[in-house]
XYZ file of C-alpha atoms in Angstrom:
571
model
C 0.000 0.000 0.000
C 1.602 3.410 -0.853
C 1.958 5.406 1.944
C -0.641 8.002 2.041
C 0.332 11.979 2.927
C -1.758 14.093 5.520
C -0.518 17.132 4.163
C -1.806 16.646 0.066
C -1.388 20.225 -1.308
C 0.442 23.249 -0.410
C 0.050 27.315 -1.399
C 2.851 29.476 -2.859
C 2.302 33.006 -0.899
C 4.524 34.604 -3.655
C 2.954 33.269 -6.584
C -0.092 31.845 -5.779
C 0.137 28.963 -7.456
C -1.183 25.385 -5.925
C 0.829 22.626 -6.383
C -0.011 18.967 -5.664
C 2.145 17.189 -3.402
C 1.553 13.917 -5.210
C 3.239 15.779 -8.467
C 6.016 17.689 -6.739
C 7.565 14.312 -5.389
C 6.992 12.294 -7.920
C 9.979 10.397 -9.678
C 11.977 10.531 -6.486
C 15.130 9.094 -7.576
C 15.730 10.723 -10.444
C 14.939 14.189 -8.982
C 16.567 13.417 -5.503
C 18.952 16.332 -5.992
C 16.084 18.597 -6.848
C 13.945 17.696 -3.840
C 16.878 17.824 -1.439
C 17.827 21.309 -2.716
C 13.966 22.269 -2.148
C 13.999 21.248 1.259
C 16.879 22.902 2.390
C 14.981 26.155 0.504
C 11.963 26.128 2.332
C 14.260 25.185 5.862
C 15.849 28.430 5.339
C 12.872 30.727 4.589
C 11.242 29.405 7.536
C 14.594 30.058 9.332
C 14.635 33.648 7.465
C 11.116 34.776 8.488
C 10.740 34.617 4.414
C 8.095 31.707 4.171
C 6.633 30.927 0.578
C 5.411 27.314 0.555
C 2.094 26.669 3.626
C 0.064 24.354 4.191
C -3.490 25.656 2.079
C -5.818 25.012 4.990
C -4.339 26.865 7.822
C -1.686 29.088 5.762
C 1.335 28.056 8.084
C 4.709 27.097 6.894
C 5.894 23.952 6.087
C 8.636 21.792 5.769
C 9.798 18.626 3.732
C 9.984 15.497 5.380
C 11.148 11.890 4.132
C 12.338 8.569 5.506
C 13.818 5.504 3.654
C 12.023 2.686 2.082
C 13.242 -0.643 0.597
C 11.559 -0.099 -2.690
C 10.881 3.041 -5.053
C 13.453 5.337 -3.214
C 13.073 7.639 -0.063
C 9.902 9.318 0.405
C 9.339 12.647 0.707
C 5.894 14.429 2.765
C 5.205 17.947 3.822
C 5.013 18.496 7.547
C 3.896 21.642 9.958
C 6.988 22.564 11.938
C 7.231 21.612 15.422
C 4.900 23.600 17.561
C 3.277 25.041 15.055
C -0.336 26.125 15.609
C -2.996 23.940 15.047
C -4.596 22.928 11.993
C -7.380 20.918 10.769
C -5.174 18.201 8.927
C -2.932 18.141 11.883
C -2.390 14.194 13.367
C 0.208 15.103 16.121
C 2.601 17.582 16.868
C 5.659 14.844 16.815
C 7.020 15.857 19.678
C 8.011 12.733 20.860
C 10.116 12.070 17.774
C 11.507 15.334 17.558
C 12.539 15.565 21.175
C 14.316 12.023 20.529
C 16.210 12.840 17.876
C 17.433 16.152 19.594
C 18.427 13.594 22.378
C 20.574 11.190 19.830
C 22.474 14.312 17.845
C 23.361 15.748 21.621
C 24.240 12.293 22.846
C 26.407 11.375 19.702
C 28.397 15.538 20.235
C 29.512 13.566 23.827
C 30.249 10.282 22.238
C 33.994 9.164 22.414
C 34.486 8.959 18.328
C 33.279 12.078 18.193
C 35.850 13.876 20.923
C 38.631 11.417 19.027
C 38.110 12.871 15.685
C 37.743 16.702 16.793
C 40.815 16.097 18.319
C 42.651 14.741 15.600
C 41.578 17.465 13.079
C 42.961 20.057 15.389
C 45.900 18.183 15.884
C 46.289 17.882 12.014
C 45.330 21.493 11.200
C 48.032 22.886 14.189
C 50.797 20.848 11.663
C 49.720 23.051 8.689
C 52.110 26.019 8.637
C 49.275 28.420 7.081
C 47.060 27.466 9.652
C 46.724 29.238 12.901
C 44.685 29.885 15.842
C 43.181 26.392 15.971
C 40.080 26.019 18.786
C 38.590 22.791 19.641
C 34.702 23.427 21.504
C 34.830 27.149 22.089
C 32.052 29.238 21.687
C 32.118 31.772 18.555
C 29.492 34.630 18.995
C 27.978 36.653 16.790
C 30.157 39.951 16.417
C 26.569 42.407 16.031
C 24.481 39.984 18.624
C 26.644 38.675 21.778
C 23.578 36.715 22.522
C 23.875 34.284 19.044
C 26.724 31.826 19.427
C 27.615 28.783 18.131
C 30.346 26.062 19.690
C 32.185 24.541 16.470
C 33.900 21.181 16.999
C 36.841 22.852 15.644
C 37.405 26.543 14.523
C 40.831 27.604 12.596
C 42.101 30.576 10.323
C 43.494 29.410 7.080
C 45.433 32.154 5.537
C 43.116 34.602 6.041
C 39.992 32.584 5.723
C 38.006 31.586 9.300
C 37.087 28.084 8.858
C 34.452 25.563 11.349
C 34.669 21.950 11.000
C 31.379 20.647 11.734
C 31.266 16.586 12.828
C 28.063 14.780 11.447
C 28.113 10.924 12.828
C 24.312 10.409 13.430
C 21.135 11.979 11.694
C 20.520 15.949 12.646
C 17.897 18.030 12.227
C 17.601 19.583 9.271
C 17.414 22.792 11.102
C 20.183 22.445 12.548
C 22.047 22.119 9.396
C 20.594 25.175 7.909
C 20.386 26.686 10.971
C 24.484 27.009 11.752
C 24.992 27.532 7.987
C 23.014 30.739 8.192
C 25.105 31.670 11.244
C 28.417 30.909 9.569
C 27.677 32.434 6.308
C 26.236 36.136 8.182
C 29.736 36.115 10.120
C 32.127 35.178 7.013
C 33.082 31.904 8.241
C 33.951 29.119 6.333
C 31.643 25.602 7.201
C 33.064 22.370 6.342
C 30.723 19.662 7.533
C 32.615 16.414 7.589
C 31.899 12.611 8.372
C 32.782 9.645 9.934
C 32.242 7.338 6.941
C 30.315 7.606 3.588
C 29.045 4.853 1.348
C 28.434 5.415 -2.390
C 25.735 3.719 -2.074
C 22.427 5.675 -2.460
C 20.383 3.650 -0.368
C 23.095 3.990 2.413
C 23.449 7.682 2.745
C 21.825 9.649 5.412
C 19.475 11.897 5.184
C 21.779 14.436 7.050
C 24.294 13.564 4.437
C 21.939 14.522 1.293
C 20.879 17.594 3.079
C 24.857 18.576 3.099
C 26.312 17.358 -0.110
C 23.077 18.486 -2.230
C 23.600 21.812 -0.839
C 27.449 21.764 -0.849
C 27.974 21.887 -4.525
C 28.034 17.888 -4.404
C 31.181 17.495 -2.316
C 31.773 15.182 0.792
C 34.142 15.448 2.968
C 35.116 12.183 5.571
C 37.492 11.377 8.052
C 37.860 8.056 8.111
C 40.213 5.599 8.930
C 42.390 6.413 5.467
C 42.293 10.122 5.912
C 43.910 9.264 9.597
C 46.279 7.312 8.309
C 46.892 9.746 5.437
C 46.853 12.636 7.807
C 49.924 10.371 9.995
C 51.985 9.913 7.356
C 52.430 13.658 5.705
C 51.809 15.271 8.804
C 49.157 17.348 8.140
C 45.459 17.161 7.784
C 43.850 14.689 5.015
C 40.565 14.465 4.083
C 38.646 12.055 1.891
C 36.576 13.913 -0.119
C 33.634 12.247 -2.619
C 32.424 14.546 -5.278
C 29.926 14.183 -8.276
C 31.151 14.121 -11.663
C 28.391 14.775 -14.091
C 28.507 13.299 -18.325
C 26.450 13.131 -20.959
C 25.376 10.066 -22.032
C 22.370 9.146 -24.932
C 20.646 11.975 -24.315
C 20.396 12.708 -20.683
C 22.774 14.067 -17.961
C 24.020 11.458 -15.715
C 26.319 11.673 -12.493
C 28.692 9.718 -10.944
C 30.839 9.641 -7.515
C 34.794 10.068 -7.538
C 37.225 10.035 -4.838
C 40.253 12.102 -4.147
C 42.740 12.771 -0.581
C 42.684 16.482 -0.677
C 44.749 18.637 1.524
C 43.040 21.977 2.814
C 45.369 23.376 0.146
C 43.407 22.007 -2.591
C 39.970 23.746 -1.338
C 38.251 26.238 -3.291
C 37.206 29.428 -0.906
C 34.614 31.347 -2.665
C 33.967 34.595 -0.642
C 31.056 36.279 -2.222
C 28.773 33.450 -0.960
C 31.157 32.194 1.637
C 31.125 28.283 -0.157
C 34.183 26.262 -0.076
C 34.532 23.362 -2.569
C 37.120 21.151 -3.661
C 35.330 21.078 -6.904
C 32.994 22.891 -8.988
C 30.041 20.324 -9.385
C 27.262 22.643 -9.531
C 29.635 24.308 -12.849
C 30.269 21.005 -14.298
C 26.768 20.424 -13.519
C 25.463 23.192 -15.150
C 28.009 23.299 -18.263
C 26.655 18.959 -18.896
C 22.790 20.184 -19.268
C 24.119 23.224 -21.347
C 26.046 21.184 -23.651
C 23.485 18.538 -23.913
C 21.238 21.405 -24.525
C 23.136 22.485 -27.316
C 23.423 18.957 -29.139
C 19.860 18.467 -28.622
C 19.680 22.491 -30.461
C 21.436 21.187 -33.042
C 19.632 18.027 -33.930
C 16.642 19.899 -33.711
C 18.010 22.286 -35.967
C 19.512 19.767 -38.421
C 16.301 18.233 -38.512
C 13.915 20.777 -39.207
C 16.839 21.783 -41.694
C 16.170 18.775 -43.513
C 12.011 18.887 -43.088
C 12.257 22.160 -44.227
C 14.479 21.490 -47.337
C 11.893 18.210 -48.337
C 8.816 20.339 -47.539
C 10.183 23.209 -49.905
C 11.512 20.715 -52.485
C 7.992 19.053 -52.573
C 6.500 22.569 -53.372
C 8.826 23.707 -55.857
C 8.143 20.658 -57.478
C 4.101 21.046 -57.381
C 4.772 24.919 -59.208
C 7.200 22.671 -62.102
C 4.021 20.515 -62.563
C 1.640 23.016 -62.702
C 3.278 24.956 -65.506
C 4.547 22.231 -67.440
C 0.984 20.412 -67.229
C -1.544 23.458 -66.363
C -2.307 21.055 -63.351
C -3.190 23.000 -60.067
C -2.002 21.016 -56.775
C -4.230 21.141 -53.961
C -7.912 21.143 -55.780
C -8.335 17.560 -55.675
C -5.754 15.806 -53.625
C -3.050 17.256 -50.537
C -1.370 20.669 -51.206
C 2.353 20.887 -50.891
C 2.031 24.305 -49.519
C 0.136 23.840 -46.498
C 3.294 23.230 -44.520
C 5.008 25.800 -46.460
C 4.327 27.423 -42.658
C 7.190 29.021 -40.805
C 9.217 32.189 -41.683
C 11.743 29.809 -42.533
C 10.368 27.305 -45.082
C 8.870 30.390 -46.853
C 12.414 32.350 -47.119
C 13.734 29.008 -48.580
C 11.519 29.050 -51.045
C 11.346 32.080 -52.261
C 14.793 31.856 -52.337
C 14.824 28.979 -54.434
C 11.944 30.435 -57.048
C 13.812 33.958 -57.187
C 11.063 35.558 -58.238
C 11.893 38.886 -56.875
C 15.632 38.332 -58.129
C 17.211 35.943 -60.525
C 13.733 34.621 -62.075
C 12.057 38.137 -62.237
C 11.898 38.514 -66.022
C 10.231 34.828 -65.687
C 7.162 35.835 -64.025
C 7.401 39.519 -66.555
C 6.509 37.324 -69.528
C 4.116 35.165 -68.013
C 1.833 39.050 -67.548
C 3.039 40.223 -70.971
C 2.729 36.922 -73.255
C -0.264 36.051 -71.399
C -0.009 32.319 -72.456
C -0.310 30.405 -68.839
C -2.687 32.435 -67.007
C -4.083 29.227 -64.766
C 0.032 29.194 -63.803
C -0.026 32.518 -63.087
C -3.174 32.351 -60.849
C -2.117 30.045 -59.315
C 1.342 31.622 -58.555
C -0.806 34.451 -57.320
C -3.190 32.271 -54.996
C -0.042 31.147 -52.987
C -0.090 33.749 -50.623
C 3.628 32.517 -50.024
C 4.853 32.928 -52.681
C 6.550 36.636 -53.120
C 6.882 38.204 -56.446
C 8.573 41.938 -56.735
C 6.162 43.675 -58.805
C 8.253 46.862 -58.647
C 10.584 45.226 -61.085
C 8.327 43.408 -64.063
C 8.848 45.136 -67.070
C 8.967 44.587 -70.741
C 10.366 47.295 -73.415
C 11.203 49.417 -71.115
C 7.157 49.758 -69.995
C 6.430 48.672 -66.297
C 4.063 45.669 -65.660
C 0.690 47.943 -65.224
C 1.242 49.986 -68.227
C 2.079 47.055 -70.059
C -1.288 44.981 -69.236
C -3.308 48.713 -69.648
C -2.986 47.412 -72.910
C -4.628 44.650 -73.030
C -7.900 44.287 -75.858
C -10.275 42.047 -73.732
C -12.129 43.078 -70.520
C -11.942 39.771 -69.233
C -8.501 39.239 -69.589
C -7.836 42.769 -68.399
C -9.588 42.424 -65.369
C -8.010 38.968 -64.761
C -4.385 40.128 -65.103
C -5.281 43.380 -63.265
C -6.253 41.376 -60.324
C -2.878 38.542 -60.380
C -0.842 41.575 -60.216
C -2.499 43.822 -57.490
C -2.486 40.267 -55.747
C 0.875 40.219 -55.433
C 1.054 43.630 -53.607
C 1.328 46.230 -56.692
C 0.917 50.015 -55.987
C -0.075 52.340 -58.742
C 2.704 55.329 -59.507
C 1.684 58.209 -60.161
C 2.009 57.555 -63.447
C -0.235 54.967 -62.905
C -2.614 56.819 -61.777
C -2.680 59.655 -64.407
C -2.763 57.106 -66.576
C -5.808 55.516 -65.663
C -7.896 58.670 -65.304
C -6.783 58.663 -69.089
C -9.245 55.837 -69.929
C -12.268 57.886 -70.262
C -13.157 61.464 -71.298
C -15.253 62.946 -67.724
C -16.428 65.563 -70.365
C -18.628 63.262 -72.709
C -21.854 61.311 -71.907
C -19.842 58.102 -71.964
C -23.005 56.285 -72.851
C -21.801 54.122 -76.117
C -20.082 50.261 -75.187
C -16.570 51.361 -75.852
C -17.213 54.462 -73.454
C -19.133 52.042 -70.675
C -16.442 49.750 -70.978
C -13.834 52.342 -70.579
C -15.315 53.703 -67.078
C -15.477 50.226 -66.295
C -11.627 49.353 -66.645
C -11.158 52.585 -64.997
C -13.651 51.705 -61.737
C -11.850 48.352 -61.591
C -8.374 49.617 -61.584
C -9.324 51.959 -58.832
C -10.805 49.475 -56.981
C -8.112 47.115 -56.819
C -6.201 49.913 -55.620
C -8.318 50.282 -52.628
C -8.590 46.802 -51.439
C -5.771 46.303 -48.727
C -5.568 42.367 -47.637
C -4.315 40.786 -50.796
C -6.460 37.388 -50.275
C -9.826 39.705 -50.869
C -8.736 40.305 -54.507
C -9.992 37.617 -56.148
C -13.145 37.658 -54.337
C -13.424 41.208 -55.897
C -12.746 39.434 -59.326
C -15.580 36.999 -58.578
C -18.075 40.068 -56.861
C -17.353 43.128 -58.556
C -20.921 43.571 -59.418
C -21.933 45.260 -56.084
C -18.646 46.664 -55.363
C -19.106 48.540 -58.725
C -22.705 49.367 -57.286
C -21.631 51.627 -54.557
C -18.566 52.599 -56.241
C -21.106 54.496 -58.690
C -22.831 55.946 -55.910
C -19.414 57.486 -54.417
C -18.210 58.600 -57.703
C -21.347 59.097 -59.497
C -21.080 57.425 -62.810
C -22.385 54.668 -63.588
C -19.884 51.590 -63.927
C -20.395 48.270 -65.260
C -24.359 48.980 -65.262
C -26.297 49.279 -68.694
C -28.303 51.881 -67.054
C -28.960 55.478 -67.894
C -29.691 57.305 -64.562
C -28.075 56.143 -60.512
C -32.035 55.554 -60.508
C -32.398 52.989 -62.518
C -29.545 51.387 -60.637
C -31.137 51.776 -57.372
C -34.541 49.995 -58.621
C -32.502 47.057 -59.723
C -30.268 46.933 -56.540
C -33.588 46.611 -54.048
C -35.173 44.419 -56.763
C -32.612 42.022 -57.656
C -30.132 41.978 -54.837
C -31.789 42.869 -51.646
C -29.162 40.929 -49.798
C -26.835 44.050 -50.069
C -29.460 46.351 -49.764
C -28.752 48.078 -46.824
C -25.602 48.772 -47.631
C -26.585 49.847 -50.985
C -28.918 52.449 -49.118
C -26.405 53.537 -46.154
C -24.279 54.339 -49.511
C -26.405 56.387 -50.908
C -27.087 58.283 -47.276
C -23.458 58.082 -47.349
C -21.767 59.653 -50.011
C -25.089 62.472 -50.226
C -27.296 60.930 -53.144
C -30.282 59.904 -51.730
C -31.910 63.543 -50.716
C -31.243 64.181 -54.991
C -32.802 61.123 -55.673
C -35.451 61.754 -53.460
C -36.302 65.210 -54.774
C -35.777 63.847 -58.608
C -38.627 61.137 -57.771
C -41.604 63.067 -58.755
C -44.236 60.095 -58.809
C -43.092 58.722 -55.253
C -42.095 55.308 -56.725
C -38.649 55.451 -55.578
C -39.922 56.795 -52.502
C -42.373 53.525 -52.195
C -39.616 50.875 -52.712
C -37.561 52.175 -50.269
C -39.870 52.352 -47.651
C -41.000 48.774 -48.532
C -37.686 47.293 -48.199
C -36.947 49.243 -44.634
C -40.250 47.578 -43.295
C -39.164 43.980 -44.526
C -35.875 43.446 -44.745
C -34.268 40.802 -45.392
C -31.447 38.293 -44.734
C -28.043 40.731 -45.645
C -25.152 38.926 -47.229
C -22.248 39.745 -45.063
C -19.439 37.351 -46.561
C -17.920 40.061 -48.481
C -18.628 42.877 -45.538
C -14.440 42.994 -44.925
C -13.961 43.715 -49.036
C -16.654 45.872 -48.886
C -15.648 48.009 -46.115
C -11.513 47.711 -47.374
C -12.715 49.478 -50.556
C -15.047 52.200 -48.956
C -14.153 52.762 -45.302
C -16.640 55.421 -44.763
C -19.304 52.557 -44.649
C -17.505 51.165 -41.903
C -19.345 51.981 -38.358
């Protein structure tokens, strides 16, 4: 039966956030180091008066537990502190246990070992000649608080550095760990904790011993009977230190223990934090999960190299089919360019067609010639696909002027609309040329004149429309765009019609699904008090009124074209 925790979620005061217990300690062993770490965290805020993690019923602190099993690894619980105030989860306030484990750490500071092996580091340290000032049990106060003192097994000065060897030969208190850290860190004093013995084996260390090297930058440091001997024979102090070594291997980071004698010579003294370290575990830690990171960056990257280049390949190879054959990929079976989808794939192929560089003058003839206009559309349709239209040009002409041209209306229109689809902006000369089509002074009423005005209306209302995938909707709807635009401008385009009245009588007749746009047009752009005032038998009047009182379902598909190419019917 899994063993079952009282305390099941916990609050983050900082943050907010809830976490599960169940989640946070799952995979024990592999995350030992990051649950050990944790634990000495929250021991320290408590210690600190800076609390983050409480219990979520009665908002008190707590702190991480754990005890040894045979199977699965150690595991790990929340607990309130000792004496903490009462709260509904509560089962006991574990005195008992507490108070007999203060007992066994205070009996094991009297126990013979432990006087035998204080007194042999001081002996050891007294034969260094860098080390002076060597005190076995004496009390070292705080220098800003007489009143906070701690009694070191052994205190030296190294050089200049203050150093307190700490003896660890049964299991202690988390707190009391943490607690003389804190002390020896707010006074500049070097804290080596050392032990008795230390096996490499996982399921042998002690709890007290995780809470150390976990928070010690993976170093151990042991007396035993070697380092004694060791010490005997050069005369100064030896001690057997274990220390993690972390590789990469497949594609995780793994650790392992190795083993050196180490004078205090060899000992790293790093003041800013007040850590001392034989080595640098945490770096070579932190350097394994960076460099692992960065092969992993790179097989990512070589890999969505490749995609990329098979993805753009496969699409470069649909555009060879479709103007070899006239056959457009995509209508009846998977488009290639669906996953032409990242910033990335589309620079690659763009770079690859060239048809804003080395390939220009390829898409040029395919406006001028006019022989592949399904190709072209379909270049045009793949919104992906860039083409400079700044820099099509035959004989000198530029592409617009070029395709102004062109005989049929159709064809006209069509070409008109691939190349505003690709993002073309009339010139000025452009422009002056297309108010060139037609002759403002004349009626305009015969075919060649109606069909003049209506190359004109379209060019200008391309020219308006501002998301290039509208275009060829305009293509397909121009009808009612060309409705309103006669309103604005007051000619009638594309319309067989005599008089904007006639127009309006067909609009509410035929296409009452636009109607009230049609009619907020006319308010709009100031037509419909004329047309009122022209509409002597009240017919016009009559129609309107009818369609206000019973209007019907509006067509709004095209609303975004619509309101692109006349804003002012935007509200």
């Amino acid at each position: 039966m899994a063993d079952k925790r009282t305390i099941e979620t916990i609050l983050n005061l900082v943050t907010g956030e809830i976490t599960e217990v169940e989640e946070l300690f799952k995979d024990p062993v592999t995350r030992e180091a990051e649950i050990f770490q944790l634990r000495t965290k929250i021991e320290k805020n408590i210690q600190t008066n800076t609390i983050e993690l409480v219990c979520i019923y009665c908002k008190q602190a707590v702190a991480i537990r754990g005890r040894k099993r045979k199977e699965e690894g150690s595991h790990f619980f929340f607990a309130h502190p000792f004496k903490s105030q009462p709260c509904i989860i509560k089962t006991d306030s574990r005195f008992t246990e507490d108070q007999i484990r203060r007992i066994k750490f205070n009996g094991a500071k009297e126990s013979d070992l432990h006087n035998k092996l204080k007194g042999l580091i001081g002996h050891y340290l007294n034969e260094h000649p860098d080390v002076h000032d060597v005190k076995i049990d004496e009390v070292y106060r705080n220098k800003a608080i007489s009143h906070e003192w701690r009694k070191p097994d052994v205190l030296a000065v190294y050089k200049n550095h203050t150093i307190a060897f700490e003896l660890q030969l049964s299991t202690t208190f988390l707190s009391v760990v943490v607690g003389r850290t804190l002390f020896y860190q707010n006074q500049n004093v070097f804290l080596i904790w050392i032990f008795a013995n230390f096996s490499l084996t996982n399921d042998l260390q002690k709890f007290t011993q995780k809470d150390v090297f976990y928070n010690n930058n993976f170093n151990v440091y042991v007396f035993d009977q070697q380092a004694w001997e060791k010490s005997k024979l050069e005369g100064q102090l030896i001690l057997h230190c274990f220390y993690q070594v972390f590789y990469i291997e497949g594609e995780q980071v793994l650790n392992k223990w190795e083993e050196r004698f180490i004078t205090i010579d060899q000992l790293t003294f790093e003041l800013v934090k007040t850590d001392v370290f034989y080595i640098d575990a945490e770096k070579s830690k932190a350097a394994a999960f960076e460099e692992l990171g960065a092969i992993k960056q790179r097989e990512l990257e070589e890999f969505v190299n490749k995609r990329n280049k098979f993805v753009v390949e496969r699409a470069i190879k649909a555009v060879r089919q479709c103007y070899k054959w006239g056959y457009v990929p995509g209508i009846r079976e998977y488009d290639p360019f669906d996953e032409i989808d990242t910033p990335e794939r589309i620079e690659l192929l763009n770079e690859q067609l060239g048809f804003s560089t080395k390939n220009v003058d390829f898409v040029a003839k395919l406006f001028y010639k006019r022989e592949k206009p399904d190709f072209l559309k379909f270049l045009c349709l793949k919104t992906v696909i860039n083409i400079d239209t700044t820099l099509l040009a035959n004989d000198g002409k530029n592409i617009f002027e070029e395709l102004h041209g062109i005989d049929d209306l159709f064809e006209f229109k069509q070409y008109i609309t691939f190349l505003f689809s690709k993002g073309y902006k009339l010139t000025e000369k452009d422009r002056e040329l297309n108010e060139r089509i037609y002759d403002k002074n004349y009626w305009n009423q015969s075919d060649h004149e109606k069909e003049q005005i209506h190359r004109w209306g379209y060019v200008l209302m391309c020219s308006e429309v501002i998301s290039r995938n509208l275009m060829f909707d305009l293509l397909n709807k121009h009808r009612i765009i060309f409705a309103i635009a006669s309103v604005k401008h007051d000619i009638l385009i594309s319309y067989g019609y005599d008089t904007l009245k006639q127009l309006v009588h067909h609009i509410l007749d035929r296409h009452k699904d636009y109607g009230v746009l049609f009619i907020q047009a006319l308010e709009k752009f100031d037509r419909m008090n004329l047309l009122l005032a022209e509409d002597k038998k009240g017919k016009l009047r009559a129609k309107i009124e009818a369609f206000n009182q019973n209007i019907s379902e509006q067509e709004s598909r095209y609303n975004q074209l619509i309101f692109e190419i006349f804003p002012e019917l935007y509200i």
